[in-house]
Amino acid sequence: MKFFVDTADVDAIRDLNDLGMVDGVTTNPSLILKSGRDIIEVTREICGIVSGPVSAEVVALEADAMIAEGRKLAEIAPNIAVKLPLTWDGLKACKVLTGEGRMVNVTLCFSANQALLAAKAGASFISPFIGRLDDINLDGMQLIADIRQIYDNYGFETEILAASIRTVNHVTEAAKIGADVMTAPPEVIRKLASHPLTDKGLETFLADWQKTGQKIL
Ligand code: E4P
């Protein structure tokens, strides 16, 4: 499973990237707002840190304007994935931009039928939002499973990018289903390493080590 970091915080990206945990980055207008930075400038900096796909989202609603914004964002670096919303205009823009050889991440996907359309429009990535479905008492993980089945049935190459991941269990479940990629905030990725039995075990080992009176160095 590839790990993308869902943030525009360059320090957090650099930190995780140094550990080899970053296969790509996803941003959105809310994350750009949170960063307090200019979209072009911060996206360029992120592309200089990470060699994998970096998603940058358009904000236009009409296909021609989305295409123009997408081309401008794609000029930032060769590893830009233009992020387009799953609307009819977004699908039109997806077809054009992928036809030009650009990577496209179709975002705000909340149904299997939407994911089917994105694959047919040639999307490089489809982003089903797990947490936002769970928020309204629907089953985000079932959507990942449905898309996996549909894409496998027909051999679609669009990668399933499990998004809106809020918990470590989301990561495990999406990996079990076979999502190609997951994108999560840095704090969720860091939590993947935590286990109370690891902490407790380490505490006991260190206490016993003290009692031996030995040193390794
Ligand atoms: C994905 O690309 C989105 O940026 C993100 O995962 C949305 O997550 P949220 O629902 O927690 O805002």
CSV table of C-alpha atoms and ligand atoms in Angstrom, one decimal:
chain,number,residue,atom,x,y,z
A,1,MET,CA,0.0,0.0,0.0
A,2,LYS,CA,1.3,3.4,-0.9
A,3,PHE,CA,1.3,6.1,1.8
A,4,PHE,CA,0.3,9.7,0.8
A,5,VAL,CA,0.4,12.4,3.4
A,6,ASP,CA,-2.8,14.6,3.5
A,7,THR,CA,-1.3,18.0,4.4
A,8,ALA,CA,0.3,21.1,3.0
A,9,ASP,CA,2.6,21.4,6.1
A,10,VAL,CA,6.1,21.1,4.6
A,11,ASP,CA,7.8,20.4,7.9
A,12,ALA,CA,5.6,17.4,8.6
A,13,ILE,CA,6.1,16.2,5.0
A,14,ARG,CA,9.9,16.5,5.3
A,15,ASP,CA,9.9,14.7,8.6
A,16,LEU,CA,7.9,11.7,7.3
A,17,ASN,CA,9.7,11.7,4.0
A,18,ASP,CA,13.1,11.3,5.7
A,19,LEU,CA,11.7,8.1,7.2
A,20,GLY,CA,10.7,6.8,3.7
A,21,MET,CA,7.1,6.9,4.6
A,22,VAL,CA,5.9,9.3,1.9
A,23,ASP,CA,5.0,7.9,-1.5
A,24,GLY,CA,3.0,11.1,-2.4
A,25,VAL,CA,1.1,14.0,-1.0
A,26,THR,CA,-2.5,15.2,-1.2
A,27,THR,CA,-3.7,18.8,-0.7
A,28,ASN,CA,-7.0,20.5,-1.0
A,29,PRO,CA,-8.2,24.1,-0.6
A,30,SER,CA,-8.9,23.6,3.1
A,31,LEU,CA,-5.3,22.3,3.7
A,32,ILE,CA,-3.9,25.2,1.7
A,33,LEU,CA,-5.9,27.6,3.9
A,34,LYS,CA,-4.5,25.8,7.0
A,35,SER,CA,-0.9,26.2,5.7
A,36,GLY,CA,-1.4,30.0,5.4
A,37,ARG,CA,0.7,29.8,2.2
A,38,ASP,CA,0.3,30.6,-1.5
A,39,ILE,CA,-0.9,27.5,-3.4
A,40,ILE,CA,1.8,27.7,-6.1
A,41,GLU,CA,4.6,28.4,-3.8
A,42,VAL,CA,3.8,25.8,-1.2
A,43,THR,CA,3.0,23.1,-3.8
A,44,ARG,CA,6.3,23.8,-5.6
A,45,GLU,CA,8.1,23.4,-2.3
A,46,ILE,CA,6.3,20.1,-1.6
A,47,CYS,CA,7.2,18.8,-5.1
A,48,GLY,CA,10.9,19.6,-4.3
A,49,ILE,CA,10.7,17.3,-1.2
A,50,VAL,CA,8.6,14.4,-2.5
A,51,SER,CA,9.2,12.6,-5.8
A,52,GLY,CA,5.9,10.8,-5.9
A,53,PRO,CA,2.5,12.3,-7.0
A,54,VAL,CA,1.5,15.6,-5.3
A,55,SER,CA,-2.2,16.4,-5.7
A,56,ALA,CA,-3.1,20.0,-6.2
A,57,GLU,CA,-6.8,20.8,-6.5
A,58,VAL,CA,-8.6,23.1,-9.0
A,59,VAL,CA,-11.3,25.4,-7.7
A,60,ALA,CA,-13.2,26.2,-11.0
A,61,LEU,CA,-16.5,24.5,-11.5
A,62,GLU,CA,-16.8,24.5,-15.3
A,63,ALA,CA,-14.7,22.1,-17.4
A,64,ASP,CA,-12.8,24.6,-19.6
A,65,ALA,CA,-11.8,26.6,-16.5
A,66,MET,CA,-10.9,23.4,-14.7
A,67,ILE,CA,-8.7,22.4,-17.6
A,68,ALA,CA,-6.9,25.8,-17.6
A,69,GLU,CA,-6.3,25.7,-13.8
A,70,GLY,CA,-5.2,22.1,-14.1
A,71,ARG,CA,-2.6,23.0,-16.8
A,72,LYS,CA,-1.3,25.8,-14.7
A,73,LEU,CA,-1.0,23.6,-11.6
A,74,ALA,CA,0.7,20.9,-13.7
A,75,GLU,CA,3.3,23.4,-14.8
A,76,ILE,CA,4.6,23.5,-11.2
A,77,ALA,CA,6.4,20.2,-11.5
A,78,PRO,CA,6.2,16.9,-13.4
A,79,ASN,CA,4.9,15.0,-10.3
A,80,ILE,CA,1.7,17.1,-10.0
A,81,ALA,CA,-1.5,15.1,-10.0
A,82,VAL,CA,-4.3,17.6,-10.9
A,83,LYS,CA,-7.2,17.1,-8.4
A,84,LEU,CA,-10.6,17.5,-9.9
A,85,PRO,CA,-14.0,17.1,-8.2
A,86,LEU,CA,-16.3,14.3,-9.2
A,87,THR,CA,-18.8,16.3,-11.1
A,88,TRP,CA,-19.8,16.0,-14.8
A,89,ASP,CA,-17.5,18.9,-15.6
A,90,GLY,CA,-14.7,17.4,-13.5
A,91,LEU,CA,-15.0,14.1,-15.5
A,92,LYS,CA,-14.8,16.1,-18.8
A,93,ALA,CA,-11.7,17.9,-17.5
A,94,CYS,CA,-10.3,14.5,-16.4
A,95,LYS,CA,-10.7,13.1,-19.9
A,96,VAL,CA,-8.9,16.1,-21.5
A,97,LEU,CA,-6.0,16.3,-18.9
A,98,THR,CA,-5.3,12.6,-18.8
A,99,GLY,CA,-5.4,12.7,-22.7
A,100,GLU,CA,-2.5,15.2,-22.4
A,101,GLY,CA,-0.6,12.7,-20.3
A,102,ARG,CA,-1.2,14.4,-17.0
A,103,MET,CA,-1.9,12.6,-13.7
A,104,VAL,CA,-5.4,13.3,-12.4
A,105,ASN,CA,-6.8,12.5,-9.0
A,106,VAL,CA,-10.7,12.6,-9.0
A,107,THR,CA,-11.8,13.6,-5.6
A,108,LEU,CA,-14.9,13.9,-3.4
A,109,CYS,CA,-16.1,10.4,-4.5
A,110,PHE,CA,-18.9,9.1,-2.4
A,111,SER,CA,-20.4,6.3,-4.5
A,112,ALA,CA,-19.3,3.3,-6.5
A,113,ASN,CA,-21.0,4.6,-9.6
A,114,GLN,CA,-19.0,7.8,-9.3
A,115,ALA,CA,-15.8,5.7,-9.1
A,116,LEU,CA,-16.8,3.8,-12.2
A,117,LEU,CA,-17.3,7.0,-14.1
A,118,ALA,CA,-13.9,8.3,-13.0
A,119,ALA,CA,-12.2,5.1,-14.2
A,120,LYS,CA,-13.9,5.4,-17.6
A,121,ALA,CA,-12.7,9.0,-17.8
A,122,GLY,CA,-9.2,7.7,-17.4
A,123,ALA,CA,-8.5,9.0,-13.8
A,124,SER,CA,-5.1,8.0,-12.4
A,125,PHE,CA,-6.5,8.0,-8.9
A,126,ILE,CA,-10.0,7.9,-7.4
A,127,SER,CA,-10.4,9.4,-3.9
A,128,PRO,CA,-13.3,7.9,-2.0
A,129,PHE,CA,-13.8,9.7,1.3
A,130,ILE,CA,-14.2,7.2,4.1
A,131,GLY,CA,-14.4,9.5,7.1
A,132,ARG,CA,-17.0,11.8,5.7
A,133,LEU,CA,-19.3,8.9,4.9
A,134,ASP,CA,-18.8,7.5,8.4
A,135,ASP,CA,-19.6,11.0,9.7
A,136,ILE,CA,-23.1,10.7,8.4
A,137,ASN,CA,-23.6,7.1,9.6
A,138,LEU,CA,-22.8,5.5,6.2
A,139,ASP,CA,-20.1,2.8,5.7
A,140,GLY,CA,-17.0,4.4,4.1
A,141,MET,CA,-15.1,1.1,4.1
A,142,GLN,CA,-17.8,-0.7,2.2
A,143,LEU,CA,-17.4,1.9,-0.5
A,144,ILE,CA,-13.7,1.0,-0.8
A,145,ALA,CA,-14.6,-2.7,-1.0
A,146,ASP,CA,-17.2,-2.0,-3.7
A,147,ILE,CA,-14.8,0.0,-5.8
A,148,ARG,CA,-12.1,-2.6,-5.4
A,149,GLN,CA,-14.5,-5.3,-6.7
A,150,ILE,CA,-15.8,-3.2,-9.6
A,151,TYR,CA,-12.3,-2.2,-10.7
A,152,ASP,CA,-11.0,-5.8,-10.5
A,153,ASN,CA,-14.0,-7.1,-12.4
A,154,TYR,CA,-13.2,-5.0,-15.4
A,155,GLY,CA,-9.4,-4.5,-15.0
A,156,PHE,CA,-9.6,-0.7,-14.6
A,157,GLU,CA,-6.1,0.7,-13.8
A,158,THR,CA,-7.3,3.7,-11.8
A,159,GLU,CA,-5.7,3.5,-8.4
A,160,ILE,CA,-8.0,3.5,-5.4
A,161,LEU,CA,-6.7,6.3,-3.1
A,162,ALA,CA,-8.5,5.8,0.3
A,163,ALA,CA,-9.1,9.3,1.5
A,164,SER,CA,-10.6,11.1,4.5
A,165,ILE,CA,-8.8,8.6,6.8
A,166,ARG,CA,-9.3,9.6,10.4
A,167,THR,CA,-8.2,6.6,12.4
A,168,VAL,CA,-5.5,3.9,12.4
A,169,ASN,CA,-8.3,1.3,11.9
A,170,HIS,CA,-9.2,3.0,8.7
A,171,VAL,CA,-5.7,2.3,7.4
A,172,THR,CA,-5.8,-1.4,8.4
A,173,GLU,CA,-9.2,-2.0,6.9
A,174,ALA,CA,-8.4,-0.2,3.7
A,175,ALA,CA,-5.1,-2.2,3.4
A,176,LYS,CA,-7.0,-5.5,4.0
A,177,ILE,CA,-9.5,-4.6,1.2
A,178,GLY,CA,-6.6,-3.8,-1.2
A,179,ALA,CA,-6.8,0.0,-1.6
A,180,ASP,CA,-3.8,0.9,-3.7
A,181,VAL,CA,-3.0,4.1,-1.7
A,182,MET,CA,-4.2,5.7,1.5
A,183,THR,CA,-3.8,9.4,2.3
A,184,ALA,CA,-3.9,10.4,5.9
A,185,PRO,CA,-2.9,13.4,8.1
A,186,PRO,CA,0.7,13.2,9.5
A,187,GLU,CA,-0.6,12.5,13.0
A,188,VAL,CA,-2.6,9.4,11.9
A,189,ILE,CA,0.6,8.0,10.1
A,190,ARG,CA,2.6,8.6,13.3
A,191,LYS,CA,0.0,6.8,15.4
A,192,LEU,CA,0.4,3.7,13.2
A,193,ALA,CA,3.7,3.0,15.2
A,194,SER,CA,2.0,3.2,18.6
A,195,HIS,CA,1.1,0.2,20.7
A,196,PRO,CA,0.7,0.2,24.5
A,197,LEU,CA,2.3,-3.2,24.7
A,198,THR,CA,5.4,-1.9,22.9
A,199,ASP,CA,5.7,0.9,25.5
A,200,LYS,CA,5.1,-1.5,28.4
A,201,GLY,CA,7.6,-4.1,27.0
A,202,LEU,CA,10.3,-1.4,26.5
A,203,GLU,CA,9.8,-0.1,30.0
A,204,THR,CA,10.3,-3.6,31.5
A,205,PHE,CA,13.4,-4.3,29.3
A,206,LEU,CA,15.0,-1.0,30.3
A,207,ALA,CA,14.3,-1.6,34.0
A,208,ASP,CA,15.9,-5.1,33.8
A,209,TRP,CA,18.8,-3.7,31.8
A,210,GLN,CA,19.5,-1.2,34.6
A,211,LYS,CA,19.7,-4.1,37.0
A,212,THR,CA,22.4,-5.9,35.0
A,213,GLY,CA,24.7,-2.9,35.5
A,214,GLN,CA,26.0,-3.4,31.9
A,215,LYS,CA,26.6,-0.9,29.1
A,216,ILE,CA,26.6,-1.5,25.3
A,217,LEU,CA,28.6,1.6,24.5
B,1,E4P,C1,-8.2,13.8,0.2
B,1,E4P,O1,-7.5,14.0,-0.8
B,1,E4P,C2,-8.7,14.9,1.1
B,1,E4P,O2,-7.7,15.9,1.1
B,1,E4P,C3,-8.8,14.4,2.5
B,1,E4P,O3,-8.5,13.1,2.7
B,1,E4P,C4,-10.1,14.9,3.2
B,1,E4P,O4,-10.1,14.5,4.5
B,1,E4P,P1,-11.2,15.0,5.6
B,1,E4P,O5,-12.5,14.5,5.2
B,1,E4P,O6,-10.7,14.5,6.9
B,1,E4P,O7,-11.1,16.5,5.4
